[in-house]
Tab-separated table of C-alpha atoms in Angstrom:
chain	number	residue	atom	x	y	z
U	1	UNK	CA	63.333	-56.751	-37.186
U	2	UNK	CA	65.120	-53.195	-37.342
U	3	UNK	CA	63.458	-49.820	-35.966
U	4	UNK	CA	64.375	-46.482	-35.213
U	5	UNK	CA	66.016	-46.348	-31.403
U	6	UNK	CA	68.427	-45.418	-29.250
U	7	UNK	CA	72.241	-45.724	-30.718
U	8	UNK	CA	74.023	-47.577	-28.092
U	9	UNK	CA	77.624	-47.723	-29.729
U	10	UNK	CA	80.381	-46.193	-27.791
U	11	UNK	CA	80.525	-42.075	-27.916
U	12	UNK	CA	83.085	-41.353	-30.126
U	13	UNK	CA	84.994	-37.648	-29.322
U	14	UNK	CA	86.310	-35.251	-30.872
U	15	UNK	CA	89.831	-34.978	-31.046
U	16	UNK	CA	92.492	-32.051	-31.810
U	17	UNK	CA	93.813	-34.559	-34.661
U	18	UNK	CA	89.971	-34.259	-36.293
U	19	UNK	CA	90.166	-30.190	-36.065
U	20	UNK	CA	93.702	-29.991	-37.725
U	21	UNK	CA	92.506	-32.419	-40.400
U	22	UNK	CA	89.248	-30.156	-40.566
U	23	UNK	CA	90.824	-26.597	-40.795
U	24	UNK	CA	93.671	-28.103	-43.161
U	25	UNK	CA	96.405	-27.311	-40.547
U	26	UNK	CA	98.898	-29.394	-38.399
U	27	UNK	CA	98.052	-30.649	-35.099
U	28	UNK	CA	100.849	-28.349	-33.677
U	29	UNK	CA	99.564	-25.450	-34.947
U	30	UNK	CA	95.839	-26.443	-34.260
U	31	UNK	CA	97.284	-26.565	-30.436
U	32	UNK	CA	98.810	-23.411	-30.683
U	33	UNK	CA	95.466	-21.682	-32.003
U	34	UNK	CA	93.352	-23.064	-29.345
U	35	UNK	CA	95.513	-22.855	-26.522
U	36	UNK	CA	96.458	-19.136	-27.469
U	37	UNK	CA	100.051	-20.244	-26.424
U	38	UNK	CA	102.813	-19.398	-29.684
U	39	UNK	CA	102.636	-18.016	-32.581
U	40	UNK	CA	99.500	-18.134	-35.069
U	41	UNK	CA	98.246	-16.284	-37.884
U	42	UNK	CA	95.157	-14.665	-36.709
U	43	UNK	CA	93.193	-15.721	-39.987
U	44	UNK	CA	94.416	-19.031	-39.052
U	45	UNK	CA	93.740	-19.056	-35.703
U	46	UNK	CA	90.416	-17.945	-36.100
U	47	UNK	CA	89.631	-20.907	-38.832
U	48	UNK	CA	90.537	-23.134	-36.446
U	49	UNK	CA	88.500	-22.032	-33.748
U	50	UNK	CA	85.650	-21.352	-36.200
U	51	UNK	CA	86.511	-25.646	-37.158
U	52	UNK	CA	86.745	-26.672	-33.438
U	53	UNK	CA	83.329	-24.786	-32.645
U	54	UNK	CA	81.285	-26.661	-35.421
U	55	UNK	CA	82.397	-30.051	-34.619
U	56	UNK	CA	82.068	-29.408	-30.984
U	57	UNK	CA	85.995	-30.050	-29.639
U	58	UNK	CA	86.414	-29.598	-26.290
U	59	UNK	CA	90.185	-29.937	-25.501
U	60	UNK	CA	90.971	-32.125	-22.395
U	61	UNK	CA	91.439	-30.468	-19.292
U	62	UNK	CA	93.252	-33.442	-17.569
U	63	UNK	CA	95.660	-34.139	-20.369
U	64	UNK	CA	96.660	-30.428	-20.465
U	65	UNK	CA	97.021	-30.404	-16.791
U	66	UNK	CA	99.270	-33.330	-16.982
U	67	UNK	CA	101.719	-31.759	-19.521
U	68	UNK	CA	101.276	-28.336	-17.885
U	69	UNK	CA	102.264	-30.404	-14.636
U	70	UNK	CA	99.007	-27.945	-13.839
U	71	UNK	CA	95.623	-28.208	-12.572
U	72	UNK	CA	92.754	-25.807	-12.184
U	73	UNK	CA	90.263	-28.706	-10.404
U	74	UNK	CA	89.732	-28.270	-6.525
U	75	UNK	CA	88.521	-32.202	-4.648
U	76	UNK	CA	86.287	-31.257	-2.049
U	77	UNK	CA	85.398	-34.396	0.612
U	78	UNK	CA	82.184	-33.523	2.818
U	79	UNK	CA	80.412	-35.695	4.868
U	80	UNK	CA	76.971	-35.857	3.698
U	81	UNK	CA	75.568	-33.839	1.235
U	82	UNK	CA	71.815	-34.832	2.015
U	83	UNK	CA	72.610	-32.424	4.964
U	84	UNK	CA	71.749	-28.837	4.257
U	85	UNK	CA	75.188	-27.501	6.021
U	86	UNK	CA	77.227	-29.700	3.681
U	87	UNK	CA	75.169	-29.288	0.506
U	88	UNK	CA	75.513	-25.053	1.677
U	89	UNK	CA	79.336	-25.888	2.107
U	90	UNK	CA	79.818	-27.216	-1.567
U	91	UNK	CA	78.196	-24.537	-3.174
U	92	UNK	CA	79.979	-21.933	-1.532
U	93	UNK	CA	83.365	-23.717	-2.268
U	94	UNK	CA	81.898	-24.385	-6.276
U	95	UNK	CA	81.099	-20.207	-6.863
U	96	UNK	CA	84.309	-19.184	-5.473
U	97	UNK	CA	86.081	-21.732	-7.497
U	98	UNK	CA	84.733	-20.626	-10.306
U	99	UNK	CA	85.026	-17.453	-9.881
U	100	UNK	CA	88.799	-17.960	-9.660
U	101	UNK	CA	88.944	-20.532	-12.901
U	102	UNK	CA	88.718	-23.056	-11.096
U	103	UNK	CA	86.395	-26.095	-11.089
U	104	UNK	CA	85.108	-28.809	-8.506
U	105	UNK	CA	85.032	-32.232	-7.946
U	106	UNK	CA	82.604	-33.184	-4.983
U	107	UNK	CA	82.921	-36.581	-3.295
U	108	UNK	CA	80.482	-37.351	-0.589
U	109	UNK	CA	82.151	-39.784	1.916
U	110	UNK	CA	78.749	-40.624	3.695
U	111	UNK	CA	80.419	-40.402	7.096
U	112	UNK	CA	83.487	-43.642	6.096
U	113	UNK	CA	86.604	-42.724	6.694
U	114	UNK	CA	87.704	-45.662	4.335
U	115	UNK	CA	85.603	-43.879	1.659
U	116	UNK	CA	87.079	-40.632	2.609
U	117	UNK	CA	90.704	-42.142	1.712
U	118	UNK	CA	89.510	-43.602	-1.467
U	119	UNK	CA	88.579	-40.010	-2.815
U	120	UNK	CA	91.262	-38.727	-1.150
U	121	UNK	CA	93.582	-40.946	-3.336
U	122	UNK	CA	91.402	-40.155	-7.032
U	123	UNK	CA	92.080	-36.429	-6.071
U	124	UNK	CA	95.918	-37.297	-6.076
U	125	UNK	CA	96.014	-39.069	-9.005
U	126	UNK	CA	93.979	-37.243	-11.168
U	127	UNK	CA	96.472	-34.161	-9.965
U	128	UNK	CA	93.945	-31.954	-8.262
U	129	UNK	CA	95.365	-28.939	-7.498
U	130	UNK	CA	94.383	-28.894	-3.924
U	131	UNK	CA	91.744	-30.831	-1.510
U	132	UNK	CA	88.984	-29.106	0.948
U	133	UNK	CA	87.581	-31.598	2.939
U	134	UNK	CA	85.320	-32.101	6.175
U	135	UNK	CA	87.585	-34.686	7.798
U	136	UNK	CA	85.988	-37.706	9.848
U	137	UNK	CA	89.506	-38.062	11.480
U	138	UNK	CA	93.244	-37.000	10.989
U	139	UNK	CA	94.005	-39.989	8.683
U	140	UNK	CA	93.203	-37.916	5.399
U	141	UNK	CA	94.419	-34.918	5.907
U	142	UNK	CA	97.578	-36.636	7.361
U	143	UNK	CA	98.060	-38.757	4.243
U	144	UNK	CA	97.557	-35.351	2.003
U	145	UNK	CA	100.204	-33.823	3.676
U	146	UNK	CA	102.540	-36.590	3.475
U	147	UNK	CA	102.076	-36.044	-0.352
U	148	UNK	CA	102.434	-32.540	-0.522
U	149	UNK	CA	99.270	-31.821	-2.101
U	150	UNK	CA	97.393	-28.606	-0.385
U	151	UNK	CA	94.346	-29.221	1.862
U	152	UNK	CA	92.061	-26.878	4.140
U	153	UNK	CA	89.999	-28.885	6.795
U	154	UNK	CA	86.449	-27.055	6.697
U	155	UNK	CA	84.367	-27.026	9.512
U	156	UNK	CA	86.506	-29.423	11.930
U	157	UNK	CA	89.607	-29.723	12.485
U	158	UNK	CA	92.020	-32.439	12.817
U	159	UNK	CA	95.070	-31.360	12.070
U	160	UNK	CA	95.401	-28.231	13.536
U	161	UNK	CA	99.031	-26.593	13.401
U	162	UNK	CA	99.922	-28.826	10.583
U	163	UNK	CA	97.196	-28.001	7.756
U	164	UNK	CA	95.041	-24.557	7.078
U	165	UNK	CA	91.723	-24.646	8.751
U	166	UNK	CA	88.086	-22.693	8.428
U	167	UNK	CA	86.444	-23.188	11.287
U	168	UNK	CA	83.700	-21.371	13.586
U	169	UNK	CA	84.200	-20.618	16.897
U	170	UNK	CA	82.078	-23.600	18.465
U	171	UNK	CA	83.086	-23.394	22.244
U	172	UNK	CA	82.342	-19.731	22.506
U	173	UNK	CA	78.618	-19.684	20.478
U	174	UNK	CA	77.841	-22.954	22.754
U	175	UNK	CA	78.107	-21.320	25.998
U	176	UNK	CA	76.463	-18.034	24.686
U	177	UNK	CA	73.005	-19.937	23.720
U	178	UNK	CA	72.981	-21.998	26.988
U	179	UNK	CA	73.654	-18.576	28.691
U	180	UNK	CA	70.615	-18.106	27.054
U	181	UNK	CA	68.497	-20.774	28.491
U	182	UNK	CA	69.869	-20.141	31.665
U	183	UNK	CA	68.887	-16.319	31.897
U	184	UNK	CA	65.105	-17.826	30.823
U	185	UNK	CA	65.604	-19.852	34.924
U	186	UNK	CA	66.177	-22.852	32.868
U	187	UNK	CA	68.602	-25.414	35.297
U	188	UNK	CA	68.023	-28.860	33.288
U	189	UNK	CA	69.260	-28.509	30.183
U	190	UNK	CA	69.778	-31.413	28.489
U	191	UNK	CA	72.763	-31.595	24.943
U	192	UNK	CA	71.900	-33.784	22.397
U	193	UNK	CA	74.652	-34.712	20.746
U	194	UNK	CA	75.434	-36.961	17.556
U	195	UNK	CA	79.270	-36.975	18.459
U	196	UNK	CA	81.754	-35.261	20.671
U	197	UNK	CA	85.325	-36.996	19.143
U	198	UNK	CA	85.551	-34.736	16.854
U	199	UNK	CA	86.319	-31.013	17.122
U	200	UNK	CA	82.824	-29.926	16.614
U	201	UNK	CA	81.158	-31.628	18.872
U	202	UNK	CA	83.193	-31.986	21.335
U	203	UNK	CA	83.784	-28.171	21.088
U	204	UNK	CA	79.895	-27.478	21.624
U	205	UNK	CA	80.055	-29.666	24.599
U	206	UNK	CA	82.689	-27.874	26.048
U	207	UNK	CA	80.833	-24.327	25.712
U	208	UNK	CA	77.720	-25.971	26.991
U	209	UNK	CA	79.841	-27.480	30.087
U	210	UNK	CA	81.326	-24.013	30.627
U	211	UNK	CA	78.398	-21.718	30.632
U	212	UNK	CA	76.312	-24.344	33.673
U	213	UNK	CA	79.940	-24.740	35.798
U	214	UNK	CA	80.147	-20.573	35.407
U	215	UNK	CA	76.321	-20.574	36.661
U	216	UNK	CA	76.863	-23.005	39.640
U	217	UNK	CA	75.216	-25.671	37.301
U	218	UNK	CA	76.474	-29.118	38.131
U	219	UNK	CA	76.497	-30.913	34.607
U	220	UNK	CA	74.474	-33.771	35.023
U	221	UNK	CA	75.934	-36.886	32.849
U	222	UNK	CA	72.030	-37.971	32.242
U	223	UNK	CA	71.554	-34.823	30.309
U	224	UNK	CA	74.226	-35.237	27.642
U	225	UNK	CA	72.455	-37.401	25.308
U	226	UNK	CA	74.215	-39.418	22.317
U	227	UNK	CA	71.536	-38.542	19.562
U	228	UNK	CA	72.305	-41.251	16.782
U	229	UNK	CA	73.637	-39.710	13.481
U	230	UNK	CA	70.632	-38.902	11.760
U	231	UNK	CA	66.782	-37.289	12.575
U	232	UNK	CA	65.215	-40.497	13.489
U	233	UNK	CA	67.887	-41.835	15.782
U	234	UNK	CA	67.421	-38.476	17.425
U	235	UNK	CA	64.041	-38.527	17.510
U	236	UNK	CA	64.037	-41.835	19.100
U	237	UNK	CA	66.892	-40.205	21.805
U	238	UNK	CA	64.681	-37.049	22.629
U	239	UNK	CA	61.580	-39.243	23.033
U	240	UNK	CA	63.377	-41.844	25.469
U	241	UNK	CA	64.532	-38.460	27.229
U	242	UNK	CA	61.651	-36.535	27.332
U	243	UNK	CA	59.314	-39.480	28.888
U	244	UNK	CA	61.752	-39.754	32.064
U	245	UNK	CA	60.267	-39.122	35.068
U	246	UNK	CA	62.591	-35.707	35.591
U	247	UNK	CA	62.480	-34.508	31.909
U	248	UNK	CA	64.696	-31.477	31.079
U	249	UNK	CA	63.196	-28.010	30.329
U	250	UNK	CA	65.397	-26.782	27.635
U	251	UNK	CA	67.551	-29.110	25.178
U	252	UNK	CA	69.793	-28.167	23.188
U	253	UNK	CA	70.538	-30.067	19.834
U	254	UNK	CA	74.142	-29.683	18.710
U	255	UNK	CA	73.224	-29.598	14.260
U	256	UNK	CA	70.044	-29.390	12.528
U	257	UNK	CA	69.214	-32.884	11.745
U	258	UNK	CA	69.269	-33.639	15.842
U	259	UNK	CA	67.002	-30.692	16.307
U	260	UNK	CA	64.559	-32.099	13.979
U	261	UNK	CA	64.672	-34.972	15.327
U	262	UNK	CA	64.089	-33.375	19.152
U	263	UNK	CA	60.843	-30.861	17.751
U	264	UNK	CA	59.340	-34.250	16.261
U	265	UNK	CA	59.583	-36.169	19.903
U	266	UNK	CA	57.986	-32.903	21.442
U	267	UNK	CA	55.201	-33.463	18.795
U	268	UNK	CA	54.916	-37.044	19.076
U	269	UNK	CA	54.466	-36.428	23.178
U	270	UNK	CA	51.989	-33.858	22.814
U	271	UNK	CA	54.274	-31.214	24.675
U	272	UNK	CA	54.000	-27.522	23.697
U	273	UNK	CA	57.240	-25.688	22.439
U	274	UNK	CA	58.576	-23.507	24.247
U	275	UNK	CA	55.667	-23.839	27.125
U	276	UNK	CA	56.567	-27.313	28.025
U	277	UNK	CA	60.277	-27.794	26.445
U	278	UNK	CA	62.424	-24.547	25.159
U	279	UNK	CA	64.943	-25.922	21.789
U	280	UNK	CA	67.813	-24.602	20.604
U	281	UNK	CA	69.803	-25.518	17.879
U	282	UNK	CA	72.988	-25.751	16.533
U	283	UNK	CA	72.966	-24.903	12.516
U	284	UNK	CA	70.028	-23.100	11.211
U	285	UNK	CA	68.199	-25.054	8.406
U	286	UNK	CA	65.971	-23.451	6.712
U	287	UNK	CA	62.700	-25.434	8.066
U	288	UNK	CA	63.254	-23.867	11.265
U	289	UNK	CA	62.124	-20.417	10.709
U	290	UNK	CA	59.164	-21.946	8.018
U	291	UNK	CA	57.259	-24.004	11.667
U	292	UNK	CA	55.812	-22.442	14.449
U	293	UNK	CA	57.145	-21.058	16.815
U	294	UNK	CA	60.214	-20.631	15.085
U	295	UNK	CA	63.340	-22.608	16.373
U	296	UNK	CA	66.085	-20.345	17.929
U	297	UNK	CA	69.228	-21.388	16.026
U	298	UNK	CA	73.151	-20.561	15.617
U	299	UNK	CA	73.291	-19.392	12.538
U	300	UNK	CA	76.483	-20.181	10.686
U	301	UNK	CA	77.111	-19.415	6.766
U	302	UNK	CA	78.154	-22.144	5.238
U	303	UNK	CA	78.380	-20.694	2.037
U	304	UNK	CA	81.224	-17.943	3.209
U	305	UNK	CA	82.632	-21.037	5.182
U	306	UNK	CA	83.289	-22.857	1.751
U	307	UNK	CA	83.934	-19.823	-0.147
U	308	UNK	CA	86.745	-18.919	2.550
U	309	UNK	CA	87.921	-22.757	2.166
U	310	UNK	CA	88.636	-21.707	-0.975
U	311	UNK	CA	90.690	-18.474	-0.445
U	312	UNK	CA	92.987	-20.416	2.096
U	313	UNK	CA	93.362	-22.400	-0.793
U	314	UNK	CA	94.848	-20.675	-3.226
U	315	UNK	CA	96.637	-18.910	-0.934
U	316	UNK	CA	98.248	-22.283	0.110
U	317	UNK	CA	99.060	-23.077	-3.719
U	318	UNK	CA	100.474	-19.554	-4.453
U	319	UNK	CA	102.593	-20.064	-1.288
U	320	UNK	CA	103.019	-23.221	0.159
U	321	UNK	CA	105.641	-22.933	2.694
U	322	UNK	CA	103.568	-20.212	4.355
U	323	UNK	CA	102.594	-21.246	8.326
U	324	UNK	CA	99.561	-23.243	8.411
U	325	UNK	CA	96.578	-20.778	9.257
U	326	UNK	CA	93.081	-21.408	11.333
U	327	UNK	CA	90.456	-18.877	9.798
U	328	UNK	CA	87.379	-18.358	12.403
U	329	UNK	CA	84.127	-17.095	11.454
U	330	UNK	CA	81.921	-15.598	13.275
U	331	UNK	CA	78.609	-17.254	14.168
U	332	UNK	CA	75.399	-15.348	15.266
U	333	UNK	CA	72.531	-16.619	17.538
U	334	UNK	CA	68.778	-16.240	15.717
U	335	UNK	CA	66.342	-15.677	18.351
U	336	UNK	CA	62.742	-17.456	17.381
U	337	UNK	CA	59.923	-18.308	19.321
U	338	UNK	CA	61.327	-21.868	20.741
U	339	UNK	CA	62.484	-20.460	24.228
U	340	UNK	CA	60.891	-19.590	26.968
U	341	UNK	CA	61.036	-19.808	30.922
U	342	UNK	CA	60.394	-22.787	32.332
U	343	UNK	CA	57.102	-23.277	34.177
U	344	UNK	CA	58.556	-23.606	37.318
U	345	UNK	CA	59.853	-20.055	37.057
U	346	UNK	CA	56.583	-18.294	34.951
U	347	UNK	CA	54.502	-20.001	38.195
């Protein structure tokens, strides 16, 4: 029984041999008048055009890269794009690269740095012109560099001295926002943390560590808290912190998806933010100014981060035996409704 449906056979495209048969030219010339490189009779030219429109050519970009020994695509590696920050990241780096004619292929890695390598390897061989990535450790930006192809790190930083970097200042904006908590009379602050290996983390740690040993603080090794790598491993953390017989007054959750994970434990043990528990946060996703109160945040643009990924870039192409540069930008604390003193100091 036949019927109308769905044609399944294999999409058939069309090629620059089916627009020189078309406009009645040679394939050499048909090259010529859509690549606007050589010589062409402008009647001619236009025809061709006129043919490749109406039969809906599109040359391919790869092939001309590969004779052009050429590319205009950018590989961009982040770690998880289910994460606002990274998601933020990738469309900054996609508008600048278009803006400069260039275009983007996004891998998400999903935190395996054997996944990480395997995109790291398509990008070579399909001759992107250069890599961004948000490295899980030194391994791919080492094994870029050994190839000579040109790669930023974006938001950590692995490689530092050897590759171009665009970073934030974490150690610095960590020990201004637990200055914060400590000018509130706030003395057990508790970091959650999802890692501190790499230079993120382990950067926000160190401002955190700084700014209680420059207040006479002893840093107490219950209070830094390993967080899980996701909201509901935090959650779980916070919770298991939070019902301890000496709870902390202030915690301060080192991205977004650990301070989502901290104001749900508040919520699941009926404690009042900021009366009962003041929360800051590291990364300011949008839900946090959208609850109430508000959750105090480090604001950092991820969109200029990937759009300045980009400009180190192409500076790195146009010059690539330029010294390898770290770009810091700046970082700003958001002050919401989440902090407070503690009740021991209000009393």
């Amino acid at each position: 029984m036949s019927g109308i449906g769905q044609d399944h056979s294999p999409r058939r495209y069309v090629t620059i041999k089916d627009v020189a048969k078309a406009a009645g030219v040679s394939q050499s010339t048909t090259s010529r008048a859509m690549s606007g490189e050589g010589y062409v009779a402008a009647h001619v030219r236009d025809r061709v055009r006129a043919v490749a429109e109406d039969l809906g050519y599109v040359p391919h970009a790869m092939a001309r890269s590969l004779r052009k020994q050429t590319s205009r695509s950018i590989g961009v590696l982040v770690s998880d794009l289910r994460n606002p920050f990274y998601a933020d990241l990738a469309a900054g780096i996609a508008a600048r690269a278009r803006q400069q004619g260039y275009t983007m292929m996004v891998v998400d890695d999903q935190g395996s740095v054997e996944d990480e390598l395997s995109a790291a390897r398509v990008f070579v061989s399909t001759r992107s012109a250069g890599v961004i990535i948000t490295p899980l450790s030194s391994a791919v930006g080492e094994y870029l560099l050994r190839l000579h192809i040109p790669v930023v790190e974006a938001d950590r930083q692995f490689c530092a001295g050897r590759c171009d970097a665009v970073i934030v200042d974490n150690a610095s904006i960590a020990r201004r926002v637990t200055d914060h908590l400590i000018a509130l009379g706030h003395r057990r602050i508790a970091l959650l943390s999802d890692e501190t290996e790499w230079t993120t983390g382990g950067e926000r740690a160190a401002g955190y560590r700084r700014s209680l040993e420059e207040a006479g603080i002893g840093v107490e090794p219950s209070l830094v808290v390993a967080a899980g790598w996701d909201s509901r491993g935090a959650q779980s953390a916070a919770v298991d912190l939070l019902a301890r017989g000496d709870p902390p007054t202030a915690i301060f959750a080192v991205n977004n998806l650990v301070a989502e994970g901290v104001w749900r434990a508040a919520h699941d043990l009926g404690l009042r933010v900021p009366d009962d528990l003041s929360i800051v946060s590291f990364d300011d996703a949008r839900w946090m100014s959208m609850v109430s109160p508000g959750i105090t945040a480090i604001a950092q643009d991820a969109v200029a981060l990937g759009a300045a990924a980009v400009d180190r870039l192409l500076a790195r192409i146009e010059d690539p035996h330029e010294p390898a540069q770290t770009v810091v930008l700046e970082a700003t604390i958001v002050p919401r409704g989440s902090t407070a003193a503690p009740r021991t100091v209000r009393a």
